[in-house]
Amino acid sequence: MQTFAFLIHPLSIDDVAKKYKIAKRVSPKVVGQVLRRRPPFVISEIEGIVSATGAKAKGWFVVVPLLPWQFHQLEEDYVLEKIAKACKVARKEGAKIVGLGAFTAMVGNGGERLADLVDIPITTGNTYTTTTAIQGALKAADIMNITTSKSTLAVVGASGSIGRACAQLLAPKFKNILLVGRNIEHLEEVDAILKPNTDGEIRLMTSVSEAVAQSDVILTVTGAVEAVIEPQDIKSGAVVCDVARPRDVSKLVSMVRDDVLVIDGGIIKPPGQVDFKIEFGPPPGMCEGCVGETIILALEGRYENYTLGKKITPAKVMEMSQLADKHGFKLAGLRRLEKLVTDKQIEDIKSSVKKRHLAV
Ligand SMILES: NC(=O)c1ccc[n+]([C@@H]2O[C@H](COP(=O)([O-])OP(=O)(O)OC[C@H]3O[C@@H](n4cnc5c(N)ncnc54)[C@H](OP(=O)(O)O)[C@@H]3O)[C@@H](O)[C@H]2O)c1
């Protein structure tokens, strides 16, 4: 039996309240202080993974008790030490590789510093997340009849690990490409990598709302703690693939915009009858691309540091895509806020777009 562990952490006070109801009755500051003192712990054993090759794997979710804002505000060394402790818990449980979930993957230059502190292979899972985010964004664009070669793409968080790789692979398909982030120098580095393989016009932008307002397809994957895309920002008929956790797209969008298609990036269905035993976001039996990558590496017996740092190569994205096919991993359809987007909903979005165009 192959084994793995995956590190998770609460994304909000609501997440903490699922286990400790009192969290909603005290201030966020107090919740943060309590979590800070809590050591990492195993929250569930993951069973039922059976690859298309017949290989089997089991794993564990290990909680790093910190909220998103604490990953930014606390000393990096303190946070890394806590994540290293979680890796120790995973190893003791029997895991042979550890995947880093959400903000645990962003600390210490995308796992690079952590790799020096632990004696177990680690991966951020960002390679397979990139694969699935691209597949989802292109599928959604196709469904909304967007011809990419005539359209504008915005990658929000384009200088990050996932954003950079997504921009590299998607840019050649679009007419205009907007690379968006807070720091122009970071974006210039990405621009230099994209230019040789991109015929379209590339622009660098620091205003998320300005970039989003001009775009037909938006792939958003920032490390922001709060939403960065609001309802009024999005063009009618646009597709938004939201890969970030916590999400980049405000929840208000699904309430007030019936003329845009917003999908969760990277939700997949691993092979077998997988039971994760906890509610960690995706529907039962499904998981995010980063969890998928960790499982794939375990099924392959590839117990090595796989995705680390900020530079994911297209060759690696291709390799992960082939391994995912080999083991029977599938994109779990287009999903929004963990629910399947139905054909009827797509038709409704299209008809709202038409109505808005007629009204203008
Ligand atoms: N769905 C999944 O399966 C999955 C898997 C893995 C990770 N994730 C999520 O993906 C996100 C990014 O992960 P990553 O490893 O690629 O992180 P990363 O390497 O740290 O990149 C984050 C990017 O976001 C930009 N950024 C941060 N705050 C911003 C803001 N307020 N406005 C605009 N841009 C901002 C940063 O650029 P500047 O600093 O230059 O602004 C950087 O380009 C996280 O939310 C993570 O939890 C999702």
Short mmCIF file of C-alpha atoms and ligand atoms in Angstrom, two decimals:
data_model
loop_
_atom_site.label_atom_id
_atom_site.label_comp_id
_atom_site.label_asym_id
_atom_site.label_seq_id
_atom_site.Cartn_x
_atom_site.Cartn_y
_atom_site.Cartn_z
CA MET A 1 0.00 0.00 0.00
CA GLN A 2 1.35 3.43 -0.98
CA THR A 3 0.90 6.23 1.55
CA PHE A 4 0.73 10.02 1.70
CA ALA A 5 -0.46 12.88 3.89
CA PHE A 6 -1.89 16.24 2.95
CA LEU A 7 -1.68 19.38 5.11
CA ILE A 8 -4.79 21.53 5.43
CA HIS A 9 -5.70 24.56 7.51
CA PRO A 10 -8.91 26.49 8.26
CA LEU A 11 -9.63 29.07 5.55
CA SER A 12 -12.03 31.08 7.71
CA ILE A 13 -13.59 31.36 11.17
CA ASP A 14 -16.52 29.34 9.77
CA ASP A 15 -14.11 26.47 9.11
CA VAL A 16 -12.85 26.61 12.69
CA ALA A 17 -16.46 26.67 13.95
CA LYS A 18 -17.14 23.34 12.19
CA LYS A 19 -14.97 21.73 14.89
CA TYR A 20 -15.15 24.31 17.71
CA LYS A 21 -18.59 26.02 17.72
CA ILE A 22 -17.39 28.63 20.21
CA ALA A 23 -15.17 30.15 17.48
CA LYS A 24 -18.18 32.15 16.23
CA ARG A 25 -18.87 33.63 19.65
CA VAL A 26 -15.41 35.05 20.35
CA SER A 27 -13.33 37.59 18.42
CA PRO A 28 -11.18 36.44 15.44
CA LYS A 29 -8.14 37.61 17.39
CA VAL A 30 -8.92 35.19 20.23
CA VAL A 31 -9.54 32.35 17.75
CA GLY A 32 -6.15 33.11 16.20
CA GLN A 33 -4.42 33.08 19.60
CA VAL A 34 -5.94 29.70 20.51
CA LEU A 35 -5.07 28.16 17.13
CA ARG A 36 -1.53 29.44 17.40
CA ARG A 37 -0.99 27.39 20.56
CA ARG A 38 -2.62 24.22 19.15
CA PRO A 39 -0.14 21.65 17.71
CA PRO A 40 -0.80 20.03 14.28
CA PHE A 41 -3.04 16.93 14.40
CA VAL A 42 -4.46 14.19 12.16
CA ILE A 43 -8.10 14.89 11.35
CA SER A 44 -8.93 11.95 9.09
CA GLU A 45 -7.68 8.84 7.33
CA ILE A 46 -8.30 8.80 3.59
CA GLU A 47 -9.31 5.41 2.17
CA GLY A 48 -10.57 3.78 -1.01
CA ILE A 49 -8.05 5.09 -3.56
CA VAL A 50 -7.60 2.49 -6.31
CA SER A 51 -5.73 3.54 -9.45
CA ALA A 52 -6.71 2.40 -12.95
CA THR A 53 -3.41 0.44 -12.78
CA GLY A 54 -4.63 -1.44 -9.69
CA ALA A 55 -2.23 0.36 -7.32
CA LYS A 56 -3.74 1.37 -3.97
CA ALA A 57 -3.00 4.25 -1.64
CA LYS A 58 -4.17 5.54 1.69
CA GLY A 59 -3.45 8.84 3.37
CA TRP A 60 -4.14 11.28 6.16
CA PHE A 61 -5.25 14.88 6.37
CA VAL A 62 -3.11 16.71 8.92
CA VAL A 63 -4.32 20.08 10.19
CA VAL A 64 -1.93 23.01 10.62
CA PRO A 65 -4.03 25.14 12.98
CA LEU A 66 -3.51 28.62 11.54
CA LEU A 67 -5.84 30.99 9.66
CA PRO A 68 -4.83 32.54 6.25
CA TRP A 69 -3.97 35.94 7.74
CA GLN A 70 -1.69 34.30 10.31
CA PHE A 71 0.47 32.84 7.52
CA HIS A 72 1.11 36.44 6.42
CA GLN A 73 1.41 38.09 9.82
CA LEU A 74 3.39 35.63 11.95
CA GLU A 75 7.17 35.25 11.64
CA GLU A 76 8.01 32.99 8.69
CA ASP A 77 10.34 30.85 10.85
CA TYR A 78 7.54 30.24 13.35
CA VAL A 79 5.10 29.23 10.61
CA LEU A 80 7.68 26.96 8.92
CA GLU A 81 8.39 25.26 12.23
CA LYS A 82 4.70 24.57 12.71
CA ILE A 83 4.40 23.12 9.20
CA ALA A 84 7.52 21.01 9.81
CA LYS A 85 5.85 19.64 12.96
CA ALA A 86 2.83 18.68 10.85
CA CYS A 87 5.16 16.81 8.47
CA LYS A 88 6.56 14.93 11.48
CA VAL A 89 3.02 13.96 12.53
CA ALA A 90 2.42 12.72 8.96
CA ARG A 91 5.61 10.66 8.91
CA LYS A 92 4.81 9.11 12.29
CA GLU A 93 1.39 8.11 10.97
CA GLY A 94 3.07 6.25 8.08
CA ALA A 95 3.02 8.76 5.20
CA LYS A 96 5.87 8.58 2.67
CA ILE A 97 5.17 11.93 0.99
CA VAL A 98 3.41 15.12 2.17
CA GLY A 99 1.36 17.53 0.05
CA LEU A 100 1.14 21.15 1.18
CA GLY A 101 -2.37 22.59 1.08
CA ALA A 102 -3.41 26.24 0.52
CA PHE A 103 -1.19 28.72 2.42
CA THR A 104 1.19 26.01 3.74
CA ALA A 105 2.43 25.79 0.13
CA MET A 106 3.16 29.50 -0.15
CA VAL A 107 5.48 29.92 2.87
CA GLY A 108 9.26 29.82 2.42
CA ASN A 109 9.29 30.27 -1.36
CA GLY A 110 6.78 27.57 -2.27
CA GLY A 111 8.06 24.83 0.05
CA GLU A 112 11.77 25.29 -0.75
CA ARG A 113 12.75 26.33 2.79
CA LEU A 114 10.51 23.67 4.32
CA ALA A 115 12.25 20.94 2.28
CA ASP A 116 15.46 21.68 4.22
CA LEU A 117 13.69 21.31 7.56
CA VAL A 118 11.92 17.96 7.10
CA ASP A 119 12.98 14.39 6.47
CA ILE A 120 10.06 13.40 4.24
CA PRO A 121 9.51 14.29 0.55
CA ILE A 122 7.08 17.18 -0.02
CA THR A 123 5.16 18.74 -2.90
CA THR A 124 3.00 21.85 -3.16
CA GLY A 125 0.67 20.08 -5.61
CA ASN A 126 0.76 23.18 -7.80
CA THR A 127 1.73 21.30 -10.97
CA TYR A 128 -1.49 19.28 -11.17
CA THR A 129 -3.45 22.31 -9.97
CA THR A 130 -2.07 24.16 -13.00
CA THR A 131 -3.07 21.29 -15.32
CA THR A 132 -6.62 21.15 -14.03
CA ALA A 133 -7.07 24.94 -13.83
CA ILE A 134 -6.11 25.27 -17.50
CA GLN A 135 -8.40 22.40 -18.52
CA GLY A 136 -11.30 23.94 -16.59
CA ALA A 137 -10.79 27.48 -17.91
CA LEU A 138 -10.58 26.32 -21.54
CA LYS A 139 -13.61 24.03 -21.18
CA ALA A 140 -15.66 26.87 -19.67
CA ALA A 141 -14.55 29.28 -22.43
CA ASP A 142 -15.58 26.75 -25.07
CA ILE A 143 -19.00 26.22 -23.45
CA MET A 144 -19.56 30.01 -23.42
CA ASN A 145 -18.61 30.14 -27.16
CA ILE A 146 -15.53 32.28 -26.48
CA THR A 147 -12.99 32.00 -29.30
CA THR A 148 -9.71 32.31 -27.42
CA SER A 149 -7.69 33.51 -30.45
CA LYS A 150 -9.97 36.58 -30.63
CA SER A 151 -10.24 37.17 -26.88
CA THR A 152 -8.54 38.73 -23.88
CA LEU A 153 -7.17 36.62 -21.04
CA ALA A 154 -6.36 37.99 -17.58
CA VAL A 155 -4.21 35.96 -15.19
CA VAL A 156 -4.60 37.49 -11.75
CA GLY A 157 -1.67 36.50 -9.49
CA ALA A 158 0.43 35.91 -12.62
CA SER A 159 3.77 36.12 -10.81
CA GLY A 160 2.89 33.32 -8.38
CA SER A 161 3.71 29.64 -8.71
CA ILE A 162 0.40 28.56 -10.29
CA GLY A 163 -0.34 31.89 -12.01
CA ARG A 164 2.97 31.99 -13.80
CA ALA A 165 2.63 28.42 -15.13
CA CYS A 166 -0.99 29.01 -16.20
CA ALA A 167 0.02 32.24 -17.98
CA GLN A 168 2.86 30.46 -19.77
CA LEU A 169 0.59 27.71 -21.10
CA LEU A 170 -2.52 29.78 -21.85
CA ALA A 171 -0.97 32.94 -23.35
CA PRO A 172 -0.18 31.44 -26.80
CA LYS A 173 -3.91 30.72 -27.29
CA PHE A 174 -5.17 34.31 -26.73
CA LYS A 175 -5.15 37.58 -28.68
CA ASN A 176 -4.48 39.80 -25.65
CA ILE A 177 -2.95 38.76 -22.35
CA LEU A 178 -3.14 40.80 -19.15
CA LEU A 179 -0.71 39.77 -16.41
CA VAL A 180 -1.98 41.06 -13.08
CA GLY A 181 -0.31 41.35 -9.66
CA ARG A 182 0.70 43.92 -7.09
CA ASN A 183 4.32 44.17 -8.16
CA ILE A 184 5.30 45.21 -11.70
CA GLU A 185 8.87 43.89 -11.39
CA HIS A 186 7.56 40.40 -10.60
CA LEU A 187 5.27 40.62 -13.63
CA GLU A 188 8.14 41.77 -15.87
CA GLU A 189 9.94 38.50 -15.14
CA VAL A 190 6.89 36.53 -16.28
CA ASP A 191 6.51 38.76 -19.34
CA ALA A 192 10.10 37.93 -20.39
CA ILE A 193 9.33 34.19 -20.23
CA LEU A 194 6.05 34.51 -22.16
CA LYS A 195 7.20 36.79 -24.99
CA PRO A 196 9.16 34.24 -27.12
CA ASN A 197 6.12 31.94 -27.46
CA THR A 198 3.31 34.49 -27.59
CA ASP A 199 2.03 36.35 -30.65
CA GLY A 200 -0.66 38.21 -28.71
CA GLU A 201 -0.17 41.56 -27.00
CA ILE A 202 0.93 41.22 -23.36
CA ARG A 203 0.20 44.00 -20.84
CA LEU A 204 1.19 44.18 -17.18
CA MET A 205 -1.37 45.58 -14.74
CA THR A 206 -1.57 46.24 -11.01
CA SER A 207 -5.30 47.03 -10.91
CA VAL A 208 -7.31 43.81 -10.69
CA SER A 209 -10.63 45.56 -11.40
CA GLU A 210 -9.32 47.34 -14.53
CA ALA A 211 -7.85 44.13 -15.92
CA VAL A 212 -10.93 42.03 -15.15
CA ALA A 213 -13.26 44.60 -16.74
CA GLN A 214 -11.49 44.15 -20.12
CA SER A 215 -11.24 40.36 -20.11
CA ASP A 216 -13.26 37.52 -21.61
CA VAL A 217 -11.48 34.77 -19.68
CA ILE A 218 -10.05 35.37 -16.21
CA LEU A 219 -7.93 32.86 -14.34
CA THR A 220 -7.47 34.11 -10.81
CA VAL A 221 -5.02 32.57 -8.36
CA THR A 222 -3.72 35.13 -5.87
CA GLY A 223 -2.55 34.60 -2.33
CA ALA A 224 -4.95 37.31 -1.11
CA VAL A 225 -6.76 36.74 2.17
CA GLU A 226 -9.97 38.50 0.99
CA ALA A 227 -11.81 38.46 -2.37
CA VAL A 228 -10.18 40.62 -5.08
CA ILE A 229 -12.91 40.38 -7.78
CA GLU A 230 -16.27 42.06 -7.14
CA PRO A 231 -19.55 41.79 -9.09
CA GLN A 232 -19.20 45.15 -10.86
CA ASP A 233 -15.73 44.24 -12.20
CA ILE A 234 -16.73 41.44 -14.57
CA LYS A 235 -17.70 41.88 -18.23
CA SER A 236 -21.01 40.36 -19.32
CA GLY A 237 -20.46 36.88 -20.84
CA ALA A 238 -17.02 36.43 -19.27
CA VAL A 239 -15.67 33.22 -17.75
CA VAL A 240 -13.82 33.34 -14.41
CA CYS A 241 -11.84 30.33 -13.22
CA ASP A 242 -11.20 30.86 -9.49
CA VAL A 243 -8.30 28.68 -8.36
CA ALA A 244 -7.45 30.56 -5.16
CA ARG A 245 -8.30 29.22 -1.67
CA PRO A 246 -9.68 31.25 0.00
CA ARG A 247 -11.49 32.27 -3.17
CA ASP A 248 -10.59 35.43 -5.11
CA VAL A 249 -14.12 35.98 -6.43
CA SER A 250 -16.54 37.60 -4.00
CA LYS A 251 -19.51 35.39 -3.03
CA LEU A 252 -21.73 38.31 -4.06
CA VAL A 253 -20.96 37.57 -7.72
CA SER A 254 -23.09 34.41 -7.76
CA MET A 255 -25.96 36.37 -6.13
CA VAL A 256 -26.09 39.40 -8.40
CA ARG A 257 -24.48 38.45 -11.72
CA ASP A 258 -26.54 35.96 -13.76
CA ASP A 259 -24.58 36.77 -16.94
CA VAL A 260 -21.11 35.46 -16.08
CA LEU A 261 -19.78 31.93 -15.63
CA VAL A 262 -17.63 31.56 -12.51
CA ILE A 263 -16.09 28.14 -11.89
CA ASP A 264 -13.90 26.66 -9.17
CA GLY A 265 -10.49 25.85 -10.59
CA GLY A 266 -9.06 22.40 -10.26
CA ILE A 267 -11.70 20.12 -8.71
CA ILE A 268 -11.04 16.50 -9.61
CA LYS A 269 -12.35 13.00 -9.01
CA PRO A 270 -9.62 10.55 -7.94
CA PRO A 271 -10.03 6.87 -8.96
CA GLY A 272 -11.78 4.32 -6.71
CA GLN A 273 -14.42 4.91 -4.03
CA VAL A 274 -12.49 7.55 -2.16
CA ASP A 275 -13.62 8.49 1.31
CA PHE A 276 -11.91 11.61 2.70
CA LYS A 277 -14.07 11.31 5.86
CA ILE A 278 -14.22 15.06 6.44
CA GLU A 279 -15.83 18.04 4.76
CA PHE A 280 -12.85 20.06 3.57
CA GLY A 281 -14.44 21.99 0.71
CA PRO A 282 -15.09 19.82 -2.36
CA PRO A 283 -18.10 17.42 -2.52
CA PRO A 284 -17.67 13.85 -1.19
CA GLY A 285 -15.19 11.76 -3.20
CA MET A 286 -13.66 14.80 -4.89
CA CYS A 287 -10.65 16.93 -4.13
CA GLU A 288 -8.52 19.79 -5.36
CA GLY A 289 -5.66 19.40 -7.83
CA CYS A 290 -2.99 19.76 -5.14
CA VAL A 291 -4.43 16.81 -3.17
CA GLY A 292 -4.64 14.94 -6.49
CA GLU A 293 -0.95 15.49 -7.24
CA THR A 294 0.07 14.11 -3.83
CA ILE A 295 -2.05 11.00 -4.38
CA ILE A 296 -0.67 10.53 -7.91
CA LEU A 297 2.92 10.70 -6.66
CA ALA A 298 2.11 8.13 -3.96
CA LEU A 299 0.43 5.80 -6.49
CA GLU A 300 3.52 6.09 -8.69
CA GLY A 301 5.82 5.42 -5.71
CA ARG A 302 7.52 8.72 -6.60
CA TYR A 303 8.61 9.59 -3.08
CA GLU A 304 10.61 12.69 -4.00
CA ASN A 305 10.34 16.47 -3.63
CA TYR A 306 8.23 17.17 -6.73
CA THR A 307 6.77 20.69 -7.03
CA LEU A 308 8.80 23.20 -5.04
CA GLY A 309 9.50 26.91 -5.58
CA LYS A 310 7.75 29.25 -7.98
CA LYS A 311 8.91 27.90 -11.35
CA ILE A 312 6.73 25.11 -12.69
CA THR A 313 7.85 24.03 -16.16
CA PRO A 314 5.45 23.14 -19.00
CA ALA A 315 7.24 19.75 -19.22
CA LYS A 316 6.26 18.99 -15.63
CA VAL A 317 2.65 20.05 -16.25
CA MET A 318 2.62 17.63 -19.21
CA GLU A 319 4.12 14.82 -17.10
CA MET A 320 1.52 15.33 -14.36
CA SER A 321 -1.27 15.37 -16.93
CA GLN A 322 -0.06 12.01 -18.33
CA LEU A 323 0.29 10.47 -14.86
CA ALA A 324 -3.22 11.67 -13.95
CA ASP A 325 -4.63 9.97 -17.08
CA LYS A 326 -2.67 6.79 -16.38
CA HIS A 327 -4.14 6.48 -12.86
CA GLY A 328 -7.69 7.47 -13.85
CA PHE A 329 -7.99 10.98 -12.37
CA LYS A 330 -10.70 13.08 -14.02
CA LEU A 331 -11.81 16.71 -14.00
CA ALA A 332 -15.04 16.72 -11.93
CA GLY A 333 -17.07 18.72 -14.47
CA LEU A 334 -17.48 22.48 -14.15
CA ARG A 335 -18.27 23.38 -10.55
CA ARG A 336 -19.19 26.58 -8.75
CA LEU A 337 -19.01 26.89 -4.95
CA GLU A 338 -18.63 23.09 -4.82
CA LYS A 339 -21.81 22.42 -6.86
CA LEU A 340 -21.96 21.09 -10.43
CA VAL A 341 -22.81 23.81 -12.98
CA THR A 342 -25.71 22.28 -14.92
CA ASP A 343 -26.48 22.61 -18.67
CA LYS A 344 -29.62 24.54 -17.69
CA GLN A 345 -27.54 27.05 -15.68
CA ILE A 346 -25.22 27.54 -18.66
CA GLU A 347 -28.23 28.17 -20.93
CA ASP A 348 -29.63 30.65 -18.38
CA ILE A 349 -26.29 32.51 -18.26
CA LYS A 350 -26.19 32.68 -22.07
CA SER A 351 -29.71 34.02 -22.28
CA SER A 352 -28.97 36.66 -19.61
CA VAL A 353 -25.94 37.74 -21.64
CA LYS A 354 -28.17 38.12 -24.73
CA LYS A 355 -30.77 40.12 -22.80
CA ARG A 356 -28.10 42.48 -21.45
CA HIS A 357 -26.66 42.99 -24.94
CA LEU A 358 -30.13 43.80 -26.33
CA ALA A 359 -30.76 46.22 -23.48
CA VAL A 360 -27.58 48.20 -24.22
N1 LIG B 1 -7.58 25.05 -6.07
C1 LIG B 1 -6.48 24.34 -5.84
O1 LIG B 1 -6.40 23.14 -6.09
C2 LIG B 1 -5.29 25.03 -5.25
C3 LIG B 1 -4.08 24.33 -5.11
C4 LIG B 1 -2.97 24.99 -4.63
C5 LIG B 1 -3.07 26.33 -4.25
N2 LIG B 1 -4.26 26.96 -4.35
C6 LIG B 1 -4.40 28.38 -4.03
O2 LIG B 1 -3.82 29.16 -5.08
C7 LIG B 1 -3.43 30.44 -4.58
C8 LIG B 1 -2.04 30.81 -5.06
O3 LIG B 1 -1.09 29.81 -4.72
P1 LIG B 1 0.45 29.93 -5.20
O4 LIG B 1 1.17 28.80 -4.56
O5 LIG B 1 0.53 30.11 -6.67
O6 LIG B 1 0.87 31.29 -4.45
P2 LIG B 1 2.08 32.30 -4.71
O7 LIG B 1 3.15 31.62 -5.46
O8 LIG B 1 2.41 32.92 -3.41
O9 LIG B 1 1.43 33.40 -5.67
C9 LIG B 1 0.46 34.31 -5.24
C10 LIG B 1 0.32 35.39 -6.28
O10 LIG B 1 -0.72 36.27 -5.89
C11 LIG B 1 -0.28 37.64 -6.02
N3 LIG B 1 -1.03 38.38 -5.02
C12 LIG B 1 -1.03 38.21 -3.68
N4 LIG B 1 -1.92 39.03 -3.11
C13 LIG B 1 -2.51 39.72 -4.11
C14 LIG B 1 -3.52 40.72 -4.16
N5 LIG B 1 -4.09 41.16 -3.04
N6 LIG B 1 -3.90 41.20 -5.38
C15 LIG B 1 -3.33 40.75 -6.51
N7 LIG B 1 -2.36 39.81 -6.53
C16 LIG B 1 -1.96 39.32 -5.35
C17 LIG B 1 1.23 37.57 -5.80
O11 LIG B 1 1.91 38.55 -6.55
P3 LIG B 1 2.54 39.87 -5.96
O12 LIG B 1 3.12 39.52 -4.61
O13 LIG B 1 3.52 40.27 -6.97
O14 LIG B 1 1.35 40.74 -5.86
C18 LIG B 1 1.55 36.24 -6.48
O15 LIG B 1 1.67 36.45 -7.87
C19 LIG B 1 -3.62 30.35 -3.06
O16 LIG B 1 -4.87 30.93 -2.73
C20 LIG B 1 -3.66 28.84 -2.79
O17 LIG B 1 -4.37 28.54 -1.62
C21 LIG B 1 -5.36 26.36 -4.87
#
